[in-house]
């Protein structure tokens, strides 16, 4: 195994699970998230020799993941595949009740994809507005407006409507 392959294998081993979590939040399906991560790392491997700044590797990988996700939406992947109503196994440490987490994940899946990408990058990945704009290849103003709209949509989906009982 070459030094290049060893470095890539090490990076994949340490970062693929985190990227899988991000991919899941973007698409709402563990199997599709795995496909997105595999496609992302395949693209990363092809570009591995050209990457000079390995300190910026996470940002580059995250940007590739988000662009792969958005690209699949443009091609109509979501029209060919259907996500089932049953949830797959959930990886990671949870905070709060599992019921709250499921409600949030279900609501996040209903947020439009571009807004969802902004919410995941800003609040899950904890990127700045500038970093999110770079990852999505858009202006900072677009990130701010999409974040505001996305949060408003989430609140509308999670907050009980008038007349509904809160459990």
Short mmCIF file of N, CA and C in Angstrom, two decimals:
data_model
loop_
_atom_site.label_atom_id
_atom_site.label_comp_id
_atom_site.label_asym_id
_atom_site.label_seq_id
_atom_site.Cartn_x
_atom_site.Cartn_y
_atom_site.Cartn_z
N UNK A 1 0.85 -1.17 0.00
CA UNK A 1 0.00 0.00 0.00
C UNK A 1 0.90 1.24 0.00
N UNK A 2 0.60 2.18 -0.89
CA UNK A 2 1.40 3.39 -0.98
C UNK A 2 1.08 4.31 0.21
N UNK A 3 1.97 5.29 0.41
CA UNK A 3 1.74 6.28 1.47
C UNK A 3 0.44 7.04 1.24
N UNK A 4 0.16 7.32 -0.04
CA UNK A 4 -1.06 8.05 -0.41
C UNK A 4 -2.29 7.24 -0.02
N UNK A 5 -2.28 5.95 -0.36
CA UNK A 5 -3.41 5.09 -0.03
C UNK A 5 -3.57 4.93 1.47
N UNK A 6 -2.46 4.82 2.16
CA UNK A 6 -2.50 4.66 3.62
C UNK A 6 -3.09 5.92 4.27
N UNK A 7 -2.68 7.09 3.79
CA UNK A 7 -3.20 8.34 4.34
C UNK A 7 -4.70 8.46 4.08
N UNK A 8 -5.11 8.08 2.87
CA UNK A 8 -6.54 8.13 2.54
C UNK A 8 -7.33 7.15 3.41
N UNK A 9 -6.83 5.93 3.56
CA UNK A 9 -7.51 4.91 4.36
C UNK A 9 -7.65 5.38 5.81
N UNK A 10 -6.62 6.02 6.33
CA UNK A 10 -6.68 6.53 7.70
C UNK A 10 -7.73 7.63 7.82
N UNK A 11 -7.75 8.55 6.85
CA UNK A 11 -8.73 9.62 6.87
C UNK A 11 -10.15 9.05 6.78
N UNK A 12 -10.34 8.10 5.89
CA UNK A 12 -11.66 7.47 5.74
C UNK A 12 -12.09 6.82 7.05
N UNK A 13 -11.19 6.08 7.68
CA UNK A 13 -11.52 5.38 8.92
C UNK A 13 -11.91 6.35 10.03
N UNK A 14 -11.26 7.51 10.08
CA UNK A 14 -11.54 8.44 11.17
C UNK A 14 -12.73 9.36 10.91
N UNK A 15 -13.06 9.63 9.65
CA UNK A 15 -14.08 10.63 9.36
C UNK A 15 -15.36 10.12 8.71
N UNK A 16 -15.38 8.89 8.26
CA UNK A 16 -16.55 8.42 7.51
C UNK A 16 -17.82 8.37 8.36
N UNK A 17 -17.73 8.01 9.63
CA UNK A 17 -18.93 7.96 10.47
C UNK A 17 -19.53 9.35 10.69
N UNK A 18 -18.68 10.35 10.90
CA UNK A 18 -19.18 11.71 11.08
C UNK A 18 -19.86 12.19 9.80
N UNK A 19 -19.25 11.88 8.67
CA UNK A 19 -19.84 12.28 7.39
C UNK A 19 -21.15 11.53 7.14
N UNK A 20 -21.23 10.30 7.60
CA UNK A 20 -22.46 9.51 7.45
C UNK A 20 -23.59 10.16 8.26
N UNK A 21 -23.26 10.64 9.46
CA UNK A 21 -24.26 11.34 10.27
C UNK A 21 -24.77 12.60 9.59
N UNK A 22 -23.85 13.35 9.01
CA UNK A 22 -24.24 14.56 8.28
C UNK A 22 -25.09 14.19 7.08
N UNK A 23 -24.69 13.17 6.35
CA UNK A 23 -25.45 12.73 5.17
C UNK A 23 -26.86 12.30 5.57
N UNK A 24 -26.98 11.61 6.70
CA UNK A 24 -28.30 11.18 7.16
C UNK A 24 -29.19 12.38 7.44
N UNK A 25 -28.64 13.39 8.07
CA UNK A 25 -29.44 14.58 8.36
C UNK A 25 -29.86 15.29 7.08
N UNK A 26 -29.03 15.19 6.05
CA UNK A 26 -29.39 15.81 4.77
C UNK A 26 -30.52 15.05 4.08
N UNK A 27 -30.42 13.72 4.05
CA UNK A 27 -31.36 12.95 3.23
C UNK A 27 -32.43 12.19 4.02
N UNK A 28 -32.18 11.90 5.31
CA UNK A 28 -33.18 11.23 6.14
C UNK A 28 -33.27 9.73 5.98
N UNK A 29 -32.28 9.11 5.37
CA UNK A 29 -32.30 7.66 5.15
C UNK A 29 -30.88 7.14 5.31
N UNK A 30 -30.70 6.14 6.21
CA UNK A 30 -29.35 5.63 6.47
C UNK A 30 -28.72 4.98 5.25
N UNK A 31 -29.50 4.28 4.46
CA UNK A 31 -28.94 3.61 3.28
C UNK A 31 -28.50 4.63 2.23
N UNK A 32 -29.32 5.61 2.01
CA UNK A 32 -28.95 6.67 1.06
C UNK A 32 -27.76 7.46 1.60
N UNK A 33 -27.73 7.68 2.91
CA UNK A 33 -26.60 8.39 3.52
C UNK A 33 -25.30 7.62 3.27
N UNK A 34 -25.36 6.32 3.41
CA UNK A 34 -24.18 5.48 3.14
C UNK A 34 -23.74 5.63 1.68
N UNK A 35 -24.71 5.65 0.76
CA UNK A 35 -24.39 5.84 -0.66
C UNK A 35 -23.75 7.20 -0.90
N UNK A 36 -24.29 8.23 -0.26
CA UNK A 36 -23.72 9.57 -0.41
C UNK A 36 -22.28 9.62 0.10
N UNK A 37 -22.03 8.99 1.24
CA UNK A 37 -20.68 8.98 1.81
C UNK A 37 -19.73 8.21 0.90
N UNK A 38 -20.17 7.07 0.38
CA UNK A 38 -19.32 6.31 -0.52
C UNK A 38 -18.99 7.10 -1.77
N UNK A 39 -19.97 7.77 -2.35
CA UNK A 39 -19.74 8.59 -3.54
C UNK A 39 -18.79 9.74 -3.21
N UNK A 40 -19.00 10.36 -2.06
CA UNK A 40 -18.15 11.47 -1.64
C UNK A 40 -16.70 11.02 -1.48
N UNK A 41 -16.48 9.90 -0.80
CA UNK A 41 -15.12 9.44 -0.59
C UNK A 41 -14.49 8.92 -1.88
N UNK A 42 -15.28 8.42 -2.80
CA UNK A 42 -14.75 8.02 -4.10
C UNK A 42 -14.24 9.27 -4.85
N UNK A 43 -15.02 10.34 -4.81
CA UNK A 43 -14.60 11.60 -5.43
C UNK A 43 -13.36 12.15 -4.73
N UNK A 44 -13.33 12.04 -3.42
CA UNK A 44 -12.18 12.51 -2.64
C UNK A 44 -10.92 11.73 -3.01
N UNK A 45 -11.05 10.43 -3.17
CA UNK A 45 -9.89 9.60 -3.52
C UNK A 45 -9.31 10.01 -4.87
N UNK A 46 -10.18 10.31 -5.82
CA UNK A 46 -9.72 10.73 -7.14
C UNK A 46 -8.93 12.04 -7.03
N UNK A 47 -9.37 12.93 -6.14
CA UNK A 47 -8.72 14.24 -5.99
C UNK A 47 -7.60 14.24 -4.95
N UNK A 48 -7.37 13.11 -4.30
CA UNK A 48 -6.45 13.04 -3.15
C UNK A 48 -5.06 13.60 -3.46
N UNK A 49 -4.49 13.29 -4.61
CA UNK A 49 -3.14 13.78 -4.95
C UNK A 49 -3.10 15.29 -5.13
N UNK A 50 -4.22 15.86 -5.57
CA UNK A 50 -4.26 17.31 -5.85
C UNK A 50 -4.51 18.14 -4.59
N UNK A 51 -4.91 17.51 -3.51
CA UNK A 51 -5.22 18.25 -2.29
C UNK A 51 -3.92 18.58 -1.57
N UNK A 52 -3.65 19.87 -1.48
CA UNK A 52 -2.41 20.33 -0.86
C UNK A 52 -2.61 20.69 0.61
N UNK A 53 -3.76 21.19 0.93
CA UNK A 53 -4.02 21.68 2.29
C UNK A 53 -4.83 20.64 3.06
N UNK A 54 -4.16 19.69 3.67
CA UNK A 54 -4.87 18.63 4.39
C UNK A 54 -5.52 19.15 5.67
N UNK A 55 -5.15 20.36 6.13
CA UNK A 55 -5.83 20.93 7.30
C UNK A 55 -7.24 21.37 6.94
N UNK A 56 -7.52 21.55 5.65
CA UNK A 56 -8.86 21.95 5.20
C UNK A 56 -9.63 20.76 4.64
N UNK A 57 -9.18 19.56 4.91
CA UNK A 57 -9.76 18.36 4.33
C UNK A 57 -11.20 18.12 4.76
N UNK A 58 -11.52 18.37 6.02
CA UNK A 58 -12.90 18.17 6.47
C UNK A 58 -13.86 19.10 5.72
N UNK A 59 -13.47 20.34 5.55
CA UNK A 59 -14.31 21.30 4.84
C UNK A 59 -14.50 20.87 3.38
N UNK A 60 -13.43 20.42 2.76
CA UNK A 60 -13.50 19.96 1.37
C UNK A 60 -14.41 18.73 1.26
N UNK A 61 -14.27 17.80 2.17
CA UNK A 61 -15.08 16.58 2.16
C UNK A 61 -16.55 16.91 2.41
N UNK A 62 -16.81 17.78 3.36
CA UNK A 62 -18.18 18.19 3.67
C UNK A 62 -18.80 18.89 2.47
N UNK A 63 -18.04 19.76 1.83
CA UNK A 63 -18.53 20.47 0.64
C UNK A 63 -18.85 19.47 -0.48
N UNK A 64 -18.00 18.49 -0.66
CA UNK A 64 -18.24 17.46 -1.67
C UNK A 64 -19.50 16.67 -1.34
N UNK A 65 -19.69 16.33 -0.07
CA UNK A 65 -20.88 15.60 0.37
C UNK A 65 -22.15 16.40 0.06
N UNK A 66 -22.16 17.67 0.43
CA UNK A 66 -23.35 18.50 0.22
C UNK A 66 -23.62 18.67 -1.27
N UNK A 67 -22.58 18.90 -2.05
CA UNK A 67 -22.77 19.06 -3.50
C UNK A 67 -23.25 17.76 -4.15
N UNK A 68 -22.78 16.63 -3.65
CA UNK A 68 -23.26 15.34 -4.17
C UNK A 68 -24.74 15.18 -3.85
N UNK A 69 -25.13 15.54 -2.64
CA UNK A 69 -26.54 15.47 -2.23
C UNK A 69 -27.40 16.37 -3.12
N UNK A 70 -27.00 17.62 -3.29
CA UNK A 70 -27.77 18.57 -4.10
C UNK A 70 -27.82 18.10 -5.55
N UNK A 71 -26.70 17.58 -6.05
CA UNK A 71 -26.65 17.09 -7.42
C UNK A 71 -27.64 15.94 -7.63
N UNK A 72 -27.74 15.03 -6.66
CA UNK A 72 -28.70 13.93 -6.78
C UNK A 72 -30.14 14.45 -6.79
N UNK A 73 -30.40 15.51 -6.05
CA UNK A 73 -31.74 16.08 -6.05
C UNK A 73 -32.08 16.64 -7.42
N UNK A 74 -31.11 17.27 -8.05
CA UNK A 74 -31.34 17.83 -9.38
C UNK A 74 -31.61 16.74 -10.40
N UNK A 75 -30.97 15.59 -10.23
CA UNK A 75 -31.17 14.47 -11.16
C UNK A 75 -32.45 13.72 -10.88
N UNK A 76 -33.11 14.01 -9.77
CA UNK A 76 -34.39 13.38 -9.48
C UNK A 76 -34.28 12.04 -8.78
N UNK A 77 -33.21 11.81 -8.02
CA UNK A 77 -33.05 10.56 -7.29
C UNK A 77 -34.26 10.29 -6.41
N UNK A 78 -34.75 11.35 -5.75
CA UNK A 78 -35.82 11.19 -4.79
C UNK A 78 -37.12 10.74 -5.46
N UNK A 79 -37.24 10.91 -6.76
CA UNK A 79 -38.44 10.45 -7.45
C UNK A 79 -38.37 8.95 -7.74
N UNK A 80 -37.17 8.41 -7.79
CA UNK A 80 -37.00 7.00 -8.10
C UNK A 80 -37.04 6.14 -6.84
N UNK A 81 -36.56 6.66 -5.75
CA UNK A 81 -36.46 5.91 -4.50
C UNK A 81 -37.43 6.51 -3.49
N UNK A 82 -38.00 5.66 -2.68
CA UNK A 82 -38.91 6.11 -1.64
C UNK A 82 -38.38 5.71 -0.28
N UNK A 83 -38.42 6.64 0.63
CA UNK A 83 -38.01 6.37 2.00
C UNK A 83 -39.22 5.79 2.72
N UNK A 84 -39.00 4.70 3.45
CA UNK A 84 -40.11 4.08 4.16
C UNK A 84 -40.42 4.85 5.43
N UNK A 85 -41.58 4.61 5.96
CA UNK A 85 -41.99 5.27 7.20
C UNK A 85 -41.30 4.70 8.42
N UNK A 86 -40.78 3.48 8.32
CA UNK A 86 -40.08 2.89 9.46
C UNK A 86 -38.67 3.45 9.51
N UNK A 87 -38.18 3.63 10.71
CA UNK A 87 -36.84 4.18 10.86
C UNK A 87 -35.81 3.07 10.98
N UNK A 88 -34.65 3.33 10.41
CA UNK A 88 -33.55 2.38 10.52
C UNK A 88 -32.88 2.56 11.87
N UNK A 89 -31.91 1.71 12.15
CA UNK A 89 -31.17 1.84 13.41
C UNK A 89 -30.50 3.21 13.45
N UNK A 90 -30.46 3.80 14.61
CA UNK A 90 -29.90 5.13 14.77
C UNK A 90 -28.56 5.02 15.47
N UNK A 91 -27.53 5.56 14.84
CA UNK A 91 -26.19 5.50 15.42
C UNK A 91 -25.92 6.79 16.19
N UNK A 92 -25.02 6.72 17.14
CA UNK A 92 -24.56 7.91 17.83
C UNK A 92 -25.18 8.08 19.20
N UNK A 93 -24.66 9.06 19.90
CA UNK A 93 -25.12 9.38 21.24
C UNK A 93 -26.30 10.33 21.13
N UNK A 94 -27.34 10.07 21.87
CA UNK A 94 -28.51 10.93 21.82
C UNK A 94 -28.62 11.75 23.09
N UNK A 95 -29.16 12.92 22.95
CA UNK A 95 -29.46 13.78 24.09
C UNK A 95 -30.95 14.02 24.04
N UNK A 96 -31.58 14.06 25.18
CA UNK A 96 -33.02 14.21 25.20
C UNK A 96 -33.67 12.87 24.94
N UNK A 97 -34.97 12.87 24.84
CA UNK A 97 -35.68 11.61 24.65
C UNK A 97 -35.58 11.14 23.20
N UNK A 98 -35.66 9.85 23.01
CA UNK A 98 -35.60 9.31 21.66
C UNK A 98 -36.83 9.73 20.87
N UNK A 99 -37.94 9.92 21.55
CA UNK A 99 -39.16 10.38 20.88
C UNK A 99 -38.96 11.78 20.30
N UNK A 100 -38.34 12.67 21.09
CA UNK A 100 -38.05 14.02 20.61
C UNK A 100 -37.13 13.98 19.39
N UNK A 101 -36.14 13.11 19.45
CA UNK A 101 -35.19 12.98 18.34
C UNK A 101 -35.91 12.51 17.07
N UNK A 102 -36.82 11.54 17.21
CA UNK A 102 -37.57 11.04 16.04
C UNK A 102 -38.48 12.11 15.47
N UNK A 103 -39.11 12.90 16.34
CA UNK A 103 -39.96 13.99 15.89
C UNK A 103 -39.12 15.01 15.11
N UNK A 104 -37.95 15.34 15.65
CA UNK A 104 -37.08 16.31 14.99
C UNK A 104 -36.58 15.78 13.64
N UNK A 105 -36.16 14.52 13.59
CA UNK A 105 -35.69 13.94 12.34
C UNK A 105 -36.79 13.86 11.29
N UNK A 106 -38.00 13.52 11.72
CA UNK A 106 -39.13 13.47 10.79
C UNK A 106 -39.45 14.87 10.25
N UNK A 107 -39.40 15.86 11.13
CA UNK A 107 -39.66 17.24 10.70
C UNK A 107 -38.55 17.72 9.77
N UNK A 108 -37.31 17.41 10.09
CA UNK A 108 -36.18 17.82 9.25
C UNK A 108 -36.30 17.23 7.85
N UNK A 109 -36.81 16.02 7.74
CA UNK A 109 -36.98 15.38 6.43
C UNK A 109 -38.02 16.11 5.58
N UNK A 110 -38.91 16.87 6.20
CA UNK A 110 -39.95 17.60 5.47
C UNK A 110 -39.50 19.01 5.07
N UNK A 111 -38.38 19.45 5.58
CA UNK A 111 -37.85 20.77 5.23
C UNK A 111 -37.29 20.68 3.81
N UNK A 112 -37.52 21.69 2.96
CA UNK A 112 -36.97 21.65 1.60
C UNK A 112 -35.45 21.40 1.62
N UNK A 113 -34.95 20.65 0.65
CA UNK A 113 -33.55 20.20 0.66
C UNK A 113 -32.50 21.31 0.83
N UNK A 114 -32.64 22.42 0.18
CA UNK A 114 -31.65 23.49 0.29
C UNK A 114 -31.65 24.06 1.71
N UNK A 115 -32.83 24.28 2.27
CA UNK A 115 -32.92 24.77 3.65
C UNK A 115 -32.37 23.73 4.61
N UNK A 116 -32.67 22.45 4.36
CA UNK A 116 -32.17 21.37 5.20
C UNK A 116 -30.65 21.34 5.17
N UNK A 117 -30.05 21.51 3.99
CA UNK A 117 -28.59 21.52 3.88
C UNK A 117 -28.00 22.65 4.72
N UNK A 118 -28.62 23.83 4.65
CA UNK A 118 -28.14 24.96 5.44
C UNK A 118 -28.27 24.66 6.93
N UNK A 119 -29.41 24.13 7.36
CA UNK A 119 -29.60 23.83 8.78
C UNK A 119 -28.59 22.80 9.28
N UNK A 120 -28.35 21.77 8.50
CA UNK A 120 -27.41 20.73 8.91
C UNK A 120 -26.00 21.30 9.02
N UNK A 121 -25.59 22.07 8.03
CA UNK A 121 -24.24 22.63 8.06
C UNK A 121 -24.07 23.67 9.17
N UNK A 122 -25.06 24.53 9.34
CA UNK A 122 -24.94 25.59 10.35
C UNK A 122 -25.07 25.06 11.78
N UNK A 123 -26.06 24.18 12.02
CA UNK A 123 -26.38 23.83 13.40
C UNK A 123 -25.93 22.43 13.81
N UNK A 124 -25.71 21.54 12.87
CA UNK A 124 -25.19 20.21 13.20
C UNK A 124 -23.68 20.21 13.07
N UNK A 125 -23.19 20.70 11.93
CA UNK A 125 -21.75 20.74 11.69
C UNK A 125 -21.11 21.97 12.33
N UNK A 126 -21.92 22.91 12.81
CA UNK A 126 -21.47 24.13 13.49
C UNK A 126 -20.54 24.97 12.61
N UNK A 127 -20.89 25.08 11.32
CA UNK A 127 -20.11 25.92 10.41
C UNK A 127 -20.58 27.36 10.52
N UNK A 128 -19.69 28.27 10.21
CA UNK A 128 -20.06 29.69 10.18
C UNK A 128 -20.91 29.95 8.94
N UNK A 129 -21.50 31.12 8.87
CA UNK A 129 -22.27 31.51 7.69
C UNK A 129 -21.36 31.49 6.46
N UNK A 130 -20.16 32.02 6.61
CA UNK A 130 -19.20 32.07 5.50
C UNK A 130 -18.82 30.66 5.02
N UNK A 131 -18.53 29.76 5.96
CA UNK A 131 -18.16 28.39 5.60
C UNK A 131 -19.32 27.65 4.93
N UNK A 132 -20.53 27.89 5.43
CA UNK A 132 -21.71 27.27 4.84
C UNK A 132 -21.92 27.79 3.42
N UNK A 133 -21.74 29.08 3.22
CA UNK A 133 -21.89 29.67 1.88
C UNK A 133 -20.88 29.06 0.91
N UNK A 134 -19.66 28.86 1.38
CA UNK A 134 -18.64 28.23 0.52
C UNK A 134 -19.01 26.79 0.19
N UNK A 135 -19.49 26.06 1.19
CA UNK A 135 -19.85 24.65 0.98
C UNK A 135 -21.00 24.51 -0.01
N UNK A 136 -21.94 25.45 0.02
CA UNK A 136 -23.11 25.38 -0.85
C UNK A 136 -22.94 26.20 -2.12
N UNK A 137 -21.82 26.90 -2.22
CA UNK A 137 -21.54 27.74 -3.39
C UNK A 137 -22.65 28.76 -3.61
N UNK A 138 -22.93 29.51 -2.54
CA UNK A 138 -23.95 30.55 -2.61
C UNK A 138 -23.49 31.74 -1.76
N UNK A 139 -24.29 32.79 -1.73
CA UNK A 139 -23.92 33.98 -0.96
C UNK A 139 -24.24 33.78 0.52
N UNK A 140 -23.61 34.61 1.35
CA UNK A 140 -23.87 34.55 2.79
C UNK A 140 -25.32 34.96 3.08
N UNK A 141 -25.84 35.90 2.30
CA UNK A 141 -27.24 36.31 2.46
C UNK A 141 -28.20 35.16 2.20
N UNK A 142 -27.87 34.34 1.21
CA UNK A 142 -28.70 33.17 0.92
C UNK A 142 -28.67 32.20 2.08
N UNK A 143 -27.51 32.00 2.67
CA UNK A 143 -27.40 31.11 3.83
C UNK A 143 -28.27 31.63 4.97
N UNK A 144 -28.19 32.92 5.23
CA UNK A 144 -28.98 33.51 6.32
C UNK A 144 -30.47 33.36 6.07
N UNK A 145 -30.92 33.67 4.84
CA UNK A 145 -32.35 33.59 4.55
C UNK A 145 -32.83 32.14 4.56
N UNK A 146 -32.03 31.21 4.02
CA UNK A 146 -32.42 29.81 4.00
C UNK A 146 -32.45 29.24 5.42
N UNK A 147 -31.52 29.68 6.27
CA UNK A 147 -31.52 29.24 7.67
C UNK A 147 -32.77 29.74 8.38
N UNK A 148 -33.11 31.00 8.17
CA UNK A 148 -34.30 31.57 8.82
C UNK A 148 -35.56 30.85 8.35
N UNK A 149 -35.67 30.63 7.05
CA UNK A 149 -36.84 29.92 6.52
C UNK A 149 -36.88 28.47 7.00
N UNK A 150 -35.73 27.83 7.02
CA UNK A 150 -35.66 26.45 7.47
C UNK A 150 -36.07 26.30 8.93
N UNK A 151 -35.57 27.21 9.78
CA UNK A 151 -35.94 27.18 11.20
C UNK A 151 -37.43 27.45 11.38
N UNK A 152 -37.97 28.39 10.59
CA UNK A 152 -39.39 28.68 10.65
C UNK A 152 -40.21 27.45 10.24
N UNK A 153 -39.78 26.78 9.19
CA UNK A 153 -40.46 25.56 8.74
C UNK A 153 -40.40 24.48 9.82
N UNK A 154 -39.20 24.29 10.41
CA UNK A 154 -39.06 23.30 11.48
C UNK A 154 -39.97 23.62 12.66
N UNK A 155 -39.98 24.87 13.06
CA UNK A 155 -40.83 25.26 14.18
C UNK A 155 -42.30 24.97 13.88
N UNK A 156 -42.71 25.26 12.65
CA UNK A 156 -44.09 25.00 12.26
C UNK A 156 -44.43 23.51 12.27
N UNK A 157 -43.45 22.69 11.96
CA UNK A 157 -43.68 21.25 11.94
C UNK A 157 -43.63 20.63 13.34
N UNK A 158 -42.88 21.24 14.24
CA UNK A 158 -42.69 20.67 15.57
C UNK A 158 -43.65 21.26 16.60
N UNK A 159 -43.88 22.56 16.52
CA UNK A 159 -44.75 23.23 17.49
C UNK A 159 -46.19 22.79 17.27
N UNK A 160 -46.86 22.36 18.32
CA UNK A 160 -48.26 21.95 18.17
C UNK A 160 -49.12 23.11 17.65
N UNK A 161 -49.97 22.81 16.70
CA UNK A 161 -50.86 23.80 16.15
C UNK A 161 -51.97 24.11 17.14
N UNK A 162 -52.65 25.20 16.94
CA UNK A 162 -53.73 25.61 17.83
C UNK A 162 -54.78 24.50 17.90
N UNK A 163 -55.19 24.15 19.08
CA UNK A 163 -56.21 23.13 19.26
C UNK A 163 -55.64 21.74 19.46
N UNK A 164 -54.35 21.53 19.15
CA UNK A 164 -53.75 20.22 19.35
C UNK A 164 -53.29 20.08 20.79
N UNK A 165 -53.36 18.88 21.31
CA UNK A 165 -52.89 18.63 22.67
C UNK A 165 -51.41 18.30 22.65
N UNK A 166 -50.69 18.81 23.61
CA UNK A 166 -49.28 18.50 23.77
C UNK A 166 -49.18 17.29 24.66
N UNK A 167 -48.39 16.31 24.25
CA UNK A 167 -48.25 15.10 25.07
C UNK A 167 -47.39 15.34 26.24
#
